[in-house]
Short mmCIF file of C-alpha atoms and ligand atoms in Angstrom, two decimals:
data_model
loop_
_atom_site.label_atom_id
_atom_site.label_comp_id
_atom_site.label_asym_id
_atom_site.label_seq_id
_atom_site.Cartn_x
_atom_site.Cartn_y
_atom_site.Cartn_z
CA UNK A 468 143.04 57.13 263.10
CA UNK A 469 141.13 56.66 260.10
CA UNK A 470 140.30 53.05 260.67
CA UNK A 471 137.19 51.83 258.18
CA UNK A 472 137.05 48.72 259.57
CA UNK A 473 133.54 47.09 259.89
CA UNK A 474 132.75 49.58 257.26
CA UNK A 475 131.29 48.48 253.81
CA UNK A 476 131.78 51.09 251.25
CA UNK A 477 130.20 51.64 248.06
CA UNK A 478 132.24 53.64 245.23
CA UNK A 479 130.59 54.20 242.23
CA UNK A 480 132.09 54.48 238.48
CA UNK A 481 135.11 52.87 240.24
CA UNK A 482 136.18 50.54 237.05
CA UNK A 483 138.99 53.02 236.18
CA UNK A 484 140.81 55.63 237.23
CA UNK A 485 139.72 57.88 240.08
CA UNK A 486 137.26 56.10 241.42
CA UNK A 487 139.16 53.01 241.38
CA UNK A 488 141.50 54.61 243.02
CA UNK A 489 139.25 55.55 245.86
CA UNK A 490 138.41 52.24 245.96
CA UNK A 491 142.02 51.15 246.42
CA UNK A 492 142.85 53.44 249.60
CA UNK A 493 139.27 52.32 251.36
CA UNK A 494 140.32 49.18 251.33
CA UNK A 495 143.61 49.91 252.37
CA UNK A 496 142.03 51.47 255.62
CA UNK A 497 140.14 48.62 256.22
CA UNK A 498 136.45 49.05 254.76
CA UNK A 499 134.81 46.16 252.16
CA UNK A 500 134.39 48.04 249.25
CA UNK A 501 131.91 47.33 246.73
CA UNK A 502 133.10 48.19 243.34
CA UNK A 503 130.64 49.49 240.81
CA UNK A 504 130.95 50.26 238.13
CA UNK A 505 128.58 50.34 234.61
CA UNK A 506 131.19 47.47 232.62
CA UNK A 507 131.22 44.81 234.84
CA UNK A 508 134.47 43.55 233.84
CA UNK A 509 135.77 46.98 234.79
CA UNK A 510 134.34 46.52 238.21
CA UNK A 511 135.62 43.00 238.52
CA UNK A 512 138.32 43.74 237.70
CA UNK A 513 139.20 46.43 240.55
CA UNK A 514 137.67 44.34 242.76
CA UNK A 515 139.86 41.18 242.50
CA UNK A 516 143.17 43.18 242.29
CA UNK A 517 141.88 44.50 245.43
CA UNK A 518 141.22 41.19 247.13
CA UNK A 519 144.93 40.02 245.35
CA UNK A 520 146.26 43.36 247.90
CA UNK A 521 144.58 41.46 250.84
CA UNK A 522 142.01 43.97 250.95
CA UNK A 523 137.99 42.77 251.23
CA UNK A 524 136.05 43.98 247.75
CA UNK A 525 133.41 42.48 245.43
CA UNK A 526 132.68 43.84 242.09
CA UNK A 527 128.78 45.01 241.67
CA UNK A 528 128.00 46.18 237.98
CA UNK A 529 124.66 48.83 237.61
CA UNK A 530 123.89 51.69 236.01
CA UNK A 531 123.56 54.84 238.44
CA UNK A 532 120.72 56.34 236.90
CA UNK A 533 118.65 53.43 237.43
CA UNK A 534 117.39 54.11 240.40
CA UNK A 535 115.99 49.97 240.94
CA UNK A 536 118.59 48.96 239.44
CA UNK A 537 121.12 50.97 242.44
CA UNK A 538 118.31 49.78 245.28
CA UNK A 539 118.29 46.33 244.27
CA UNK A 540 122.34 45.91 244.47
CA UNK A 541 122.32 48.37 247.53
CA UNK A 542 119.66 45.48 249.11
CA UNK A 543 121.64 42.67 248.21
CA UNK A 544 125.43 43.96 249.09
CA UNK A 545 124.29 46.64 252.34
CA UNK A 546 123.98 47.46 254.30
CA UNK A 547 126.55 50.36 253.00
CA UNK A 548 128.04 52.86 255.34
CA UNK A 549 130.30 54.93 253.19
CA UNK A 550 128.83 56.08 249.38
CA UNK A 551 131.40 57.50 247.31
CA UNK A 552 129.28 59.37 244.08
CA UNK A 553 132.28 59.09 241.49
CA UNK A 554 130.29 57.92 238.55
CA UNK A 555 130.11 60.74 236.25
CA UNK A 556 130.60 61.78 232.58
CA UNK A 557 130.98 65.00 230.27
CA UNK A 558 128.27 63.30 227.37
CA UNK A 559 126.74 60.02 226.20
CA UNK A 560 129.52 59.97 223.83
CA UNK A 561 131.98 61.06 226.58
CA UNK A 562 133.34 64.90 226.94
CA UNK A 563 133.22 66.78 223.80
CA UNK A 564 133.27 70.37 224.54
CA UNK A 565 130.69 72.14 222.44
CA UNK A 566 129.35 76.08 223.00
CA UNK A 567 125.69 76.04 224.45
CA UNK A 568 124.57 77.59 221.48
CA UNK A 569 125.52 75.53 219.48
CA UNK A 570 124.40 72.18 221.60
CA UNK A 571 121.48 69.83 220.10
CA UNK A 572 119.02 69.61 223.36
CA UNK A 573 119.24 65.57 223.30
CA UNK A 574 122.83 66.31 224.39
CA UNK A 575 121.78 67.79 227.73
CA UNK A 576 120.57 64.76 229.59
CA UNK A 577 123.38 62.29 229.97
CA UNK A 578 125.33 64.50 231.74
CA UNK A 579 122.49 65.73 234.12
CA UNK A 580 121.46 62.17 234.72
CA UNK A 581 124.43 60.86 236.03
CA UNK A 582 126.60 63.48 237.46
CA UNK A 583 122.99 64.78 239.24
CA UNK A 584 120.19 61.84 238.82
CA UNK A 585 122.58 59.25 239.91
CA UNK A 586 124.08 61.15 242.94
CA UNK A 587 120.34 61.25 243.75
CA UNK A 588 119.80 57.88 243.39
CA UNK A 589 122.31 56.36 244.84
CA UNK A 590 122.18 58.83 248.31
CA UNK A 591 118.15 57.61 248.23
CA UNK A 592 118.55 54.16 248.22
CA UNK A 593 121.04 54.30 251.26
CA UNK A 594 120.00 57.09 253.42
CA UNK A 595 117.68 55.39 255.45
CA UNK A 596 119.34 52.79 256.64
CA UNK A 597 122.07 55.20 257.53
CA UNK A 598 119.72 57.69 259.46
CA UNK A 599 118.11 54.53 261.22
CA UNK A 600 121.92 53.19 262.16
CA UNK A 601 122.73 56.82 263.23
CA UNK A 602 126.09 56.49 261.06
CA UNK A 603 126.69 56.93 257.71
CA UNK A 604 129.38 58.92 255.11
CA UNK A 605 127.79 60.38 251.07
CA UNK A 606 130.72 61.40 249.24
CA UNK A 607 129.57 63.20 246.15
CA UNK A 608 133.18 63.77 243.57
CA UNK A 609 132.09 66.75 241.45
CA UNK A 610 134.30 69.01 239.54
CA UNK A 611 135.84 72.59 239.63
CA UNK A 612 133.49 73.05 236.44
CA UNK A 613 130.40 72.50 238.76
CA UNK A 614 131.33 75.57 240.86
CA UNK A 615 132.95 77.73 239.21
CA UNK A 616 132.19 79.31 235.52
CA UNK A 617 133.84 77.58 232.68
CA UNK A 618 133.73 78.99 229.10
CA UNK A 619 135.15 75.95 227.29
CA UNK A 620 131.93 74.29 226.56
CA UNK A 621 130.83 72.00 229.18
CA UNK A 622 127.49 73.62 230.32
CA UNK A 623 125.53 70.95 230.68
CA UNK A 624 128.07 68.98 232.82
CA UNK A 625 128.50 72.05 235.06
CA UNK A 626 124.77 71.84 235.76
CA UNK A 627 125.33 68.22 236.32
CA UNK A 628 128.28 68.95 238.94
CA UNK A 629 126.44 71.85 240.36
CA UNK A 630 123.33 70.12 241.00
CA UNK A 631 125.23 67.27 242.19
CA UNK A 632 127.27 70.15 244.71
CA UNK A 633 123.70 71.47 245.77
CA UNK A 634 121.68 68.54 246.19
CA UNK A 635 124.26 67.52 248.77
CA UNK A 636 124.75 70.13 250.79
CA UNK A 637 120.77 70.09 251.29
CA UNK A 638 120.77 66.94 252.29
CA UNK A 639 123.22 67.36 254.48
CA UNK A 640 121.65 69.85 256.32
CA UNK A 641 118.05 67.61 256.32
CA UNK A 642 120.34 64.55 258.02
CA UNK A 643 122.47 66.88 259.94
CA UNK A 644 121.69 65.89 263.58
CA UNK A 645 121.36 62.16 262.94
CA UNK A 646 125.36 60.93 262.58
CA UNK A 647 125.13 60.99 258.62
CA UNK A 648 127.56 63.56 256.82
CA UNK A 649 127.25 64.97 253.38
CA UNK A 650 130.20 66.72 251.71
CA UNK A 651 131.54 66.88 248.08
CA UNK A 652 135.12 66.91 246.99
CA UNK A 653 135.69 69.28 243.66
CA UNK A 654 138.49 68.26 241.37
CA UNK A 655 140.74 69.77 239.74
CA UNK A 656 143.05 68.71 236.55
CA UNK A 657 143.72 64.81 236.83
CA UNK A 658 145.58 62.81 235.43
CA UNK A 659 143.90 59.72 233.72
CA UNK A 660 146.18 58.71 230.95
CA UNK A 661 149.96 58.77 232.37
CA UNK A 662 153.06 61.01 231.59
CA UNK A 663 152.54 63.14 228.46
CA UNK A 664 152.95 66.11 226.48
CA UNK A 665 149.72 67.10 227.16
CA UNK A 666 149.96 66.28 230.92
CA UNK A 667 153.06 68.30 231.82
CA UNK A 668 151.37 71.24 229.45
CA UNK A 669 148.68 71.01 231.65
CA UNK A 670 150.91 70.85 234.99
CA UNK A 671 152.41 74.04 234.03
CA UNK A 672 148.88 75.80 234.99
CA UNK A 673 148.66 74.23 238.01
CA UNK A 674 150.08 76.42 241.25
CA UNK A 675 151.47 72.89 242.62
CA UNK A 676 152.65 71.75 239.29
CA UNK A 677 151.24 68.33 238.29
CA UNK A 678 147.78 66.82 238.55
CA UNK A 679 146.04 65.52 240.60
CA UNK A 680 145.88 61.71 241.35
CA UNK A 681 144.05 58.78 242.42
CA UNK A 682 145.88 58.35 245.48
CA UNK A 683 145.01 62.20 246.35
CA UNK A 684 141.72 61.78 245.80
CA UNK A 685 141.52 58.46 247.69
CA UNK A 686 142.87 60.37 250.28
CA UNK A 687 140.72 62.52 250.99
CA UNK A 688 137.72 60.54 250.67
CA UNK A 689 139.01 58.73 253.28
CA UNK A 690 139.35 61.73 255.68
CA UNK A 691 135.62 62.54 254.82
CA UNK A 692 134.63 58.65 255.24
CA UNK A 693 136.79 58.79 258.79
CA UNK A 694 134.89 58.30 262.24
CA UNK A 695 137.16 61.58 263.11
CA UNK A 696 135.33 63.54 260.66
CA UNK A 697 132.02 63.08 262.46
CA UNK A 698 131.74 67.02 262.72
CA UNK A 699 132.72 67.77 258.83
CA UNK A 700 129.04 68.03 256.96
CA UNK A 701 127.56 70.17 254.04
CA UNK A 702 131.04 71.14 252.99
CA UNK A 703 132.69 71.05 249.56
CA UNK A 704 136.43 70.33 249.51
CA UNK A 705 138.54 71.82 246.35
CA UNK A 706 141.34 69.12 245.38
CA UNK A 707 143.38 71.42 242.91
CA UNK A 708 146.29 71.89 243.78
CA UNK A 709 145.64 75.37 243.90
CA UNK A 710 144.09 76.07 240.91
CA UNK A 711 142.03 79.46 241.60
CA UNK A 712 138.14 78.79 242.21
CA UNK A 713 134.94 80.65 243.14
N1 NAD B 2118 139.51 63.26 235.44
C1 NAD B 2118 139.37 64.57 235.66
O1 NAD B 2118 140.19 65.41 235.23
C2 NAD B 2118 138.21 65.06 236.48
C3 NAD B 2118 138.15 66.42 236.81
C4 NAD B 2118 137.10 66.88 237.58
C5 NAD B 2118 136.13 65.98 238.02
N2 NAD B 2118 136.20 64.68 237.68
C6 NAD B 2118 135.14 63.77 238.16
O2 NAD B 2118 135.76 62.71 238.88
C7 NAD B 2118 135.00 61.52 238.71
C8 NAD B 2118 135.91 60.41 238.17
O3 NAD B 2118 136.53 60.88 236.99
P1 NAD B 2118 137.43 59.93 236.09
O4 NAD B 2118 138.21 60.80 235.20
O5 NAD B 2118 138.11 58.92 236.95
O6 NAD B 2118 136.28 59.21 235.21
P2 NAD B 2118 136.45 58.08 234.09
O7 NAD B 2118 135.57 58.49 232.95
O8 NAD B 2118 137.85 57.75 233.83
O9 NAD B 2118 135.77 56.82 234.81
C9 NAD B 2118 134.44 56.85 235.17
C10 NAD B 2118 133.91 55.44 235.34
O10 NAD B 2118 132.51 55.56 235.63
C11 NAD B 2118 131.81 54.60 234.89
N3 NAD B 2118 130.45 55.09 234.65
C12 NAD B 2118 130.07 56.03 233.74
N4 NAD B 2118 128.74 56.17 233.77
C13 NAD B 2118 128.29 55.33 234.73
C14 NAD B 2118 127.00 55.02 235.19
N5 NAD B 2118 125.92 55.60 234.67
N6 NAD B 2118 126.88 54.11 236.19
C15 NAD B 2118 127.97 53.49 236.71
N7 NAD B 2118 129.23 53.74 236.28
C16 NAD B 2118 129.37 54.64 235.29
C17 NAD B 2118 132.59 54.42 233.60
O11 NAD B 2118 132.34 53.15 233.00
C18 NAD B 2118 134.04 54.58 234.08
O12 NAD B 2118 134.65 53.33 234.39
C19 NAD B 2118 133.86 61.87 237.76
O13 NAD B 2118 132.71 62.19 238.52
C20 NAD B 2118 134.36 63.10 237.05
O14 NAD B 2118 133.31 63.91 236.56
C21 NAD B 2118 137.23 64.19 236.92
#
């Protein structure tokens, strides 16, 4: 079960972290996985420890809210079966909460455009050629914060996440009868930087006590990628370990 063989895969913001992660456990199943990522050392990087694991990968650097810039890499590395939307950000300058009203406007588009333009883009450029193969997997990785209320000063990245929840449900429903799925996988608290102070605070609010991974993630994008989950579309899966939602 779960066999991605014969499947090429395309993970985006996968230089670090999650979504190199999710990279990781496609491969492991069997699918060549492009790795994109925005550095293309980062990307590289993934890519040839990847290939080192006897897994099939190549490293393919863009920018996810260029939308030629996704179509001309999707046209030279496709044709791509599996999209996994993991690129995604809190700011230009990376995730500094600040209260709405208190927020210069200029600060609102970097997290719409690529937590919502760039799940957008990407799922454009690709779902064609899935609709005309009758087979194809979008994977859009949002965020408890995109649907559910949070008051600690991410607004504009909840839109971003929202939209990004929204937009793929729709589509889902538009490509519904033609062997393309659509679902989104909402995370919870991860952990990015390791055993910490901060991190086992931050366990202690979780039901299942410690956050999430990589590997859980990976996981679960691999269910959602999976041949067996032909029947799973317009869904949005909370990865959480519990944590309440809405
Ligand atoms: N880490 C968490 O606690 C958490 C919680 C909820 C949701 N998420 C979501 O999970 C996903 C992965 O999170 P993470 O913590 O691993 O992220 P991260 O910031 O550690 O890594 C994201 C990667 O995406 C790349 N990237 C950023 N903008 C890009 C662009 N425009 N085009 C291509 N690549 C780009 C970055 O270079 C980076 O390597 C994101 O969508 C994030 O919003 C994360």
């Amino acid at each position: 079960m779960f066999d991605l063989s014969g499947k090429t895969a395309l993970v985006t913001g996968a230089g670090q972290n999650m979504g190199a992660g999710v990279a990781r456990t496609l491969a492991g199943q069997g699918a060549h996985v492009l790795v994109n990522d925005l550095l293309a050392e980062r990307a590289d990087e993934v890519a040839a420890d990847i290939t080192a694991a006897g897994g099939s990968a190549a490293g393919v650097a863009f920018d996810v809210t260029d939308l030629d810039a996704v179509t001309a890499a999707i046209e030279a590395n496709g044709p791509v079966d599996i999209v996994i939307n993991n690129a995604g950000n809190g700011g230009a300058e990376g995730m500094v909460p600040t209260q709405f009203k208190d927020m210069d406007p200029a600060e609102w588009d970097s997290p719409i455009q690529v937590n919502l333009r760039g799940v957008m883009n990407t799922s454009y450029a690709v779902i064609n050629g899935m609709v005309d193969r009758g087979w194809g997997r979008i994977i859009t990785i949002s965020s408890g914060a995109g649907n559910a209320g949070v008051g600690i000063g991410v607004a504009p990245y909840s839109a971003g996440k929202g939209g990004g929840l929204g937009f793929t449900r729709s589509l889902a429903l538009e490509v519904a009868s033609t062997g393309v799925t659509c679902n989104s996988v909402a995370l919870g608290l991860m952990n990015n930087v390791g055993t910490s102070d901060v991190t086992a605070h931050l366990a202690k609010g979780v039901p299942a006590k410690r956050l999430g991974s990589p590997e859980d993630v990976g996981a679960m994008c691999v269910y959602l990628a999976s041949p067996e989950a032909s029947w799973v579309t317009a869904q949005t899966y909370n990865l959480n370990g519990g944590s309440i939602t809405s």
